[in-house]
Every structure is written in C-alpha cells, then in structure tokens.
Short mmCIF file of N, CA and C in Angstrom, two decimals:
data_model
loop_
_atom_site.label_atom_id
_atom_site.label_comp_id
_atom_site.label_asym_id
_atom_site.label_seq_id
_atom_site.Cartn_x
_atom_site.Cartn_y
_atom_site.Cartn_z
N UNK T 538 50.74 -2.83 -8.54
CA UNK T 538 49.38 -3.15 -8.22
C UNK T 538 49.38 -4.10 -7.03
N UNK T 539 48.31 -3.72 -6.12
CA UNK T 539 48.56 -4.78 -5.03
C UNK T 539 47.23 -5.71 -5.10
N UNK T 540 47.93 -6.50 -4.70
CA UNK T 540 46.58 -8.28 -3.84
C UNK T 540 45.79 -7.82 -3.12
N UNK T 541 44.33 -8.06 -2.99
CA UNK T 541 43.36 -8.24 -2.28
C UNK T 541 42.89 -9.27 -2.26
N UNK T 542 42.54 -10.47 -1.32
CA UNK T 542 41.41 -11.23 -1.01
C UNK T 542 40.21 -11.24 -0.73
N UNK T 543 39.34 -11.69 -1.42
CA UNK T 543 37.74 -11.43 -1.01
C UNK T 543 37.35 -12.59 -0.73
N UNK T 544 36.40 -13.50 -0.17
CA UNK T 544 35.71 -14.25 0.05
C UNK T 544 34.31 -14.12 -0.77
N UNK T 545 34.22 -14.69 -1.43
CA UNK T 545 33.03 -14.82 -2.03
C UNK T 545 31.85 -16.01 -1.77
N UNK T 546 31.07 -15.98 -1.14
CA UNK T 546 29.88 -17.22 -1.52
C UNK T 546 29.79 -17.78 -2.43
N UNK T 547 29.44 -19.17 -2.87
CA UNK T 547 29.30 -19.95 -3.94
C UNK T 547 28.53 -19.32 -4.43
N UNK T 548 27.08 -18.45 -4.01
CA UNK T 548 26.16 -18.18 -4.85
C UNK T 548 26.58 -17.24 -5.51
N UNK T 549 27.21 -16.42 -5.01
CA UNK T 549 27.25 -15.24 -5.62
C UNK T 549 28.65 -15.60 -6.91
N UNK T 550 29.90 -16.14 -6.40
CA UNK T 550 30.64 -16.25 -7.41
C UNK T 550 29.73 -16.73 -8.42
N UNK T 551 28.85 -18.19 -8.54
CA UNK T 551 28.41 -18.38 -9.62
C UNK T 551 27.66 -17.67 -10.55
N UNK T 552 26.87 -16.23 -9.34
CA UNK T 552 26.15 -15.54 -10.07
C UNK T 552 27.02 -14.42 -11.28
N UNK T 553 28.15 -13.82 -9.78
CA UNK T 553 29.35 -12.95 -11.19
C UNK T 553 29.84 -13.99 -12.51
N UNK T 554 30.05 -15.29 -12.21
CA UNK T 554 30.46 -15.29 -13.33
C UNK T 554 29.66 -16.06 -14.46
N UNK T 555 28.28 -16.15 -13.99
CA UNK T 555 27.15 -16.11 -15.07
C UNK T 555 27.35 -14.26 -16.27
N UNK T 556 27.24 -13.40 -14.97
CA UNK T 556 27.01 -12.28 -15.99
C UNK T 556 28.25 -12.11 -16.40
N UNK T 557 29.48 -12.63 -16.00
CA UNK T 557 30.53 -11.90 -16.33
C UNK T 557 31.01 -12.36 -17.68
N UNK T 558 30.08 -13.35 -17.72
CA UNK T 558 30.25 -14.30 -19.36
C UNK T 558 29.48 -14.16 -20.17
N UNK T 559 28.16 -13.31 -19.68
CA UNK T 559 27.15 -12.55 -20.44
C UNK T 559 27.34 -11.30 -21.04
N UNK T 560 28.63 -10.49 -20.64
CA UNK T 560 29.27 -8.95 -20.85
C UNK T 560 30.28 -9.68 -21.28
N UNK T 561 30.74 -10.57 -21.74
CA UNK T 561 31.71 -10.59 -22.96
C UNK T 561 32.84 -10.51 -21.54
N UNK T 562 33.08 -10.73 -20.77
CA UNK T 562 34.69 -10.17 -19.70
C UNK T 562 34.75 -11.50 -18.91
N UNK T 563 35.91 -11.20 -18.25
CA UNK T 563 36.38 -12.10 -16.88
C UNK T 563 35.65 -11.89 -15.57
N UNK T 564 35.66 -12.75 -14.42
CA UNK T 564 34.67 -12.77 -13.27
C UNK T 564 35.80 -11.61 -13.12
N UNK T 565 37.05 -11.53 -13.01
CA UNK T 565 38.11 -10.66 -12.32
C UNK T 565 37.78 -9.44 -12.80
N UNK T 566 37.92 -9.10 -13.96
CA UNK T 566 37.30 -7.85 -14.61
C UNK T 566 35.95 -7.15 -13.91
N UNK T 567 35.11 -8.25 -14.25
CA UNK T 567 33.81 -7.69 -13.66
C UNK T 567 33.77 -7.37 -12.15
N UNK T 568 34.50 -7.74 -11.77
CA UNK T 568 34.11 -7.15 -9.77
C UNK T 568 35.14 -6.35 -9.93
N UNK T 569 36.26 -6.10 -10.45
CA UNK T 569 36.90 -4.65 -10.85
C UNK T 569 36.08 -3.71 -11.20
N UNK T 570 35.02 -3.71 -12.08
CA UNK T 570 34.25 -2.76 -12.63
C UNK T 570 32.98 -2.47 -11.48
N UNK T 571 33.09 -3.35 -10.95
CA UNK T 571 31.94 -3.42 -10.10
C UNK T 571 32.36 -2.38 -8.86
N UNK T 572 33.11 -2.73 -8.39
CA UNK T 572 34.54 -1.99 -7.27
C UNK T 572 34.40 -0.54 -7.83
N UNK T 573 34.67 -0.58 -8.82
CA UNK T 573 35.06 0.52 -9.43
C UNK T 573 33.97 2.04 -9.83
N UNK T 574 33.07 1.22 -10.16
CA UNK T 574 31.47 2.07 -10.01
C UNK T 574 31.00 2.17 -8.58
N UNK T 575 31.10 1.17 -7.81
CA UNK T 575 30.57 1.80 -6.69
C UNK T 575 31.37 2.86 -5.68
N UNK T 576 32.79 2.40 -5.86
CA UNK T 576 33.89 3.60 -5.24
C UNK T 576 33.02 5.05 -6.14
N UNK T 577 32.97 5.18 -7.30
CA UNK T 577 32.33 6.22 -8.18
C UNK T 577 31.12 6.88 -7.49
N UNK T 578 30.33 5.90 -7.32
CA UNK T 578 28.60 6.34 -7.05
C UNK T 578 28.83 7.05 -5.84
N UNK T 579 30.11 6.29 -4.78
CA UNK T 579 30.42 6.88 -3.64
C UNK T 579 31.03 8.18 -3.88
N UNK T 580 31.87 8.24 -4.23
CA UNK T 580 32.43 9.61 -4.54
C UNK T 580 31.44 11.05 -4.74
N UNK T 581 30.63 10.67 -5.66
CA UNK T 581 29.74 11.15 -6.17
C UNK T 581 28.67 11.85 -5.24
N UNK T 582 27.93 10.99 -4.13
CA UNK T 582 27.17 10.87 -3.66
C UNK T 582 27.89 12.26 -2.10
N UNK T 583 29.41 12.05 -1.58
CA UNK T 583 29.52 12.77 -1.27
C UNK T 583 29.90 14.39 -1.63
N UNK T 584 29.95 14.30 -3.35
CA UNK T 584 30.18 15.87 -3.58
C UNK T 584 28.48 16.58 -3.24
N UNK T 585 27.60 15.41 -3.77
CA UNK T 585 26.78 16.08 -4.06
C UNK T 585 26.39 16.57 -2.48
N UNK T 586 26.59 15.96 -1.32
CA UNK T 586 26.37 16.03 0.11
C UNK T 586 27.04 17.53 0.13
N UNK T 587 28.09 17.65 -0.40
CA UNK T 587 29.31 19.05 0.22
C UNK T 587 28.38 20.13 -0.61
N UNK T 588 28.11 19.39 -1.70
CA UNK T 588 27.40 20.87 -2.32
C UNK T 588 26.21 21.16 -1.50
N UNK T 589 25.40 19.76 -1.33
CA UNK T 589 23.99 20.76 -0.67
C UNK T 589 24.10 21.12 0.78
N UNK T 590 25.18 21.00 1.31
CA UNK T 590 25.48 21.33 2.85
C UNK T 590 26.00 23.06 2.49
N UNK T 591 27.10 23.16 1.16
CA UNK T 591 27.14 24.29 1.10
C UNK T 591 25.75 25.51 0.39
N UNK T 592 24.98 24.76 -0.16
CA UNK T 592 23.90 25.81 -0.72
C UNK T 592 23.59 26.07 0.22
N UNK T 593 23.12 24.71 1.57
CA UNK T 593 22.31 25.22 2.52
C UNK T 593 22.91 26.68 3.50
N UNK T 594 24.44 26.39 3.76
CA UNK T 594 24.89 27.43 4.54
C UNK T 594 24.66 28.65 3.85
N UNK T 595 24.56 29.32 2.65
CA UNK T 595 24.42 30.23 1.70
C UNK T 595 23.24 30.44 1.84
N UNK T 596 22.09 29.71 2.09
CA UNK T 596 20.69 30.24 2.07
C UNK T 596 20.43 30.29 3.60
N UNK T 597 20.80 30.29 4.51
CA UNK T 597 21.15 30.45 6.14
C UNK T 597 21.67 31.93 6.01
N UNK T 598 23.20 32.08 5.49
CA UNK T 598 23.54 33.58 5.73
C UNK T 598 22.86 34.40 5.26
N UNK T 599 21.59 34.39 3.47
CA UNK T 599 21.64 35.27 2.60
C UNK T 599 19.82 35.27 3.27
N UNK T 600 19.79 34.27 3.34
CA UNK T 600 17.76 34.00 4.04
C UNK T 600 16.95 34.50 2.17
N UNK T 601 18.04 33.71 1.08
CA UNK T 601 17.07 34.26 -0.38
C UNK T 601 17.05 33.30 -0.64
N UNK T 602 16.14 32.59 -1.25
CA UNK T 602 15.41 31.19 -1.56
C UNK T 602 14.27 31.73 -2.63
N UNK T 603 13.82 30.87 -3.61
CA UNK T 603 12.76 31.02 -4.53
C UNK T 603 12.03 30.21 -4.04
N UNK T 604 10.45 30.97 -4.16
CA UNK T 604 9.56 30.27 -4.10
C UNK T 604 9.02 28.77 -4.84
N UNK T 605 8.60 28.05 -4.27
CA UNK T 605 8.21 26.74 -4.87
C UNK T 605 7.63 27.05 -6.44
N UNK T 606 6.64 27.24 -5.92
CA UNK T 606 5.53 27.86 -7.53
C UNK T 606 6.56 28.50 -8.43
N UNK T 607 7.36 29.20 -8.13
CA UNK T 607 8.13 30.08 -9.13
C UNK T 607 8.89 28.66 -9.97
N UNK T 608 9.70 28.03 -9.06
CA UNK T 608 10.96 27.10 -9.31
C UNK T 608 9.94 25.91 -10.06
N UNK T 609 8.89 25.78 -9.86
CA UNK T 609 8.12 24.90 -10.42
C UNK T 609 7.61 25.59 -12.36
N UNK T 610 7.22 26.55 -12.25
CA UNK T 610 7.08 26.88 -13.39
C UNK T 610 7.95 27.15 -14.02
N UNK T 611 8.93 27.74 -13.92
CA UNK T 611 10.68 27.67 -14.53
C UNK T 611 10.71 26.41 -14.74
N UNK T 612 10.71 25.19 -13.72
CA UNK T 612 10.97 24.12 -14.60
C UNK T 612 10.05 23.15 -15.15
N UNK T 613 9.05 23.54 -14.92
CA UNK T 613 7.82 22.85 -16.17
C UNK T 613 8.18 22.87 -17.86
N UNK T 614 8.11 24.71 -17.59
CA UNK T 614 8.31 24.90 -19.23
C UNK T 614 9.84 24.67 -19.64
N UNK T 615 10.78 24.44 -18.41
CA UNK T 615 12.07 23.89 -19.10
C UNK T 615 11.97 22.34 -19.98
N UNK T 616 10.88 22.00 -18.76
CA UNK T 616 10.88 20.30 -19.55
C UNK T 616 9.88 20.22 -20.65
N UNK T 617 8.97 21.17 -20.84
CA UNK T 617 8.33 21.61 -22.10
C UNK T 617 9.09 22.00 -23.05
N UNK T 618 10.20 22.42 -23.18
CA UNK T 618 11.05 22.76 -24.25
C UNK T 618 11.14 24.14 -24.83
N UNK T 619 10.33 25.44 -23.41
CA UNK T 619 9.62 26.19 -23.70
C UNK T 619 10.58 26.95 -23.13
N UNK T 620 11.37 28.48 -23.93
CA UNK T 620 11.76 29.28 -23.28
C UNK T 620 11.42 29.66 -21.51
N UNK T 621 12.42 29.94 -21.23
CA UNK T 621 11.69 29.83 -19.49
C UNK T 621 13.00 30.81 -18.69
N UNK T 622 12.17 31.94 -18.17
CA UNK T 622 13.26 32.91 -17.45
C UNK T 622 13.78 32.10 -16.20
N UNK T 623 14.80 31.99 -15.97
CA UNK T 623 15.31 31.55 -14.74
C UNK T 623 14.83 32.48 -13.48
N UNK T 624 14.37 32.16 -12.00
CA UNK T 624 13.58 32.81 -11.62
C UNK T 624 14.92 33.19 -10.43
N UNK T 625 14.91 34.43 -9.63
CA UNK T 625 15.84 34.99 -8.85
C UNK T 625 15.66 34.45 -7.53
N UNK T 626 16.25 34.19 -6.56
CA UNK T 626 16.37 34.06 -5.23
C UNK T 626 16.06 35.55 -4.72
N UNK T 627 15.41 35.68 -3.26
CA UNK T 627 15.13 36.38 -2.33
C UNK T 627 14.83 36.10 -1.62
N UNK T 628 14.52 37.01 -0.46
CA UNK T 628 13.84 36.95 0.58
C UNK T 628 12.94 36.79 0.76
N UNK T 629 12.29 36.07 1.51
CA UNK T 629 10.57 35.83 1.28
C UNK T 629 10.27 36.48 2.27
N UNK T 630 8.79 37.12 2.19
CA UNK T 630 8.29 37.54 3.47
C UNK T 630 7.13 36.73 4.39
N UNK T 631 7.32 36.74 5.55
CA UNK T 631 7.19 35.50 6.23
C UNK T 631 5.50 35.94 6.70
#
C-alpha cells in the first residue's frame, strides 16, 4: 500500500472528523471511503457517457427512435404497476 499526502484545512479536518466520529470510524477511514465513492460515482458516470455516446451512434446509423408519447405511456403505467407493452423503435416519418 502506498503514502499519500493531503493537505487539509483546519475547517474541513475538523469537519471530517466531527462526522467521522458520528459514523462510528476513523478521520483516516472516512476520507478512504470518501476517495473511494467518488473514484465510484466517477467511474460510473463515465460508463454511463460510453453507453449514451453508443445508443446515440446506433440511432444515427438505424434513424429508429420511439416516439415521446409512446415512451411516455410505457412508462407511466410501468410506474403505475400496470402491465405495459414495451414500445418498438422506428423510423419516424418526418
């Protein structure tokens, strides 16, 4: 495992290790976890980028997209709890 140095502000150390004594842990722990979720959120944040860069290229080559209204009522009655046909991609006519 390797060393890192951080510099921390008084305010803020005092603030980690207010909560870090409020979650039951160490200030060290807690900016580990802290480190550690945001490397995550990051990670995260770029799959979801690769995916919608790739839907988008897929709806560029194929030009099939569902209409709003459709994708809207599919998921109304999804969040209604209400059987709900999944609605098809196509071509729209312009």
């Amino acid at each position: 495992m390797s060393t890192t140095t951080i510099r921390l502000p008084e305010d803020l150390k005092a603030r980690v290790a207010k909560a870090a004594e409020a979650a039951g842990t160490t200030s060290h722990n807690f900016i580990l976890e802290a480190i550690a979720e945001k490397a995550a959120l990051a990670e995260q944040r770029a799959e979801f980028h690769a995916l919608a860069d790739q839907r988008y290229a897929q709806f560029l080559d194929s030009g099939e997209s569902i209409p709003w209204e459709e994708a809207r009522t599919y998921l109304m009655q999804r969040i209604a709890g209400k059987p709900a046909k999944r609605p098809l991609a196509r071509k729209q006519a312009r």
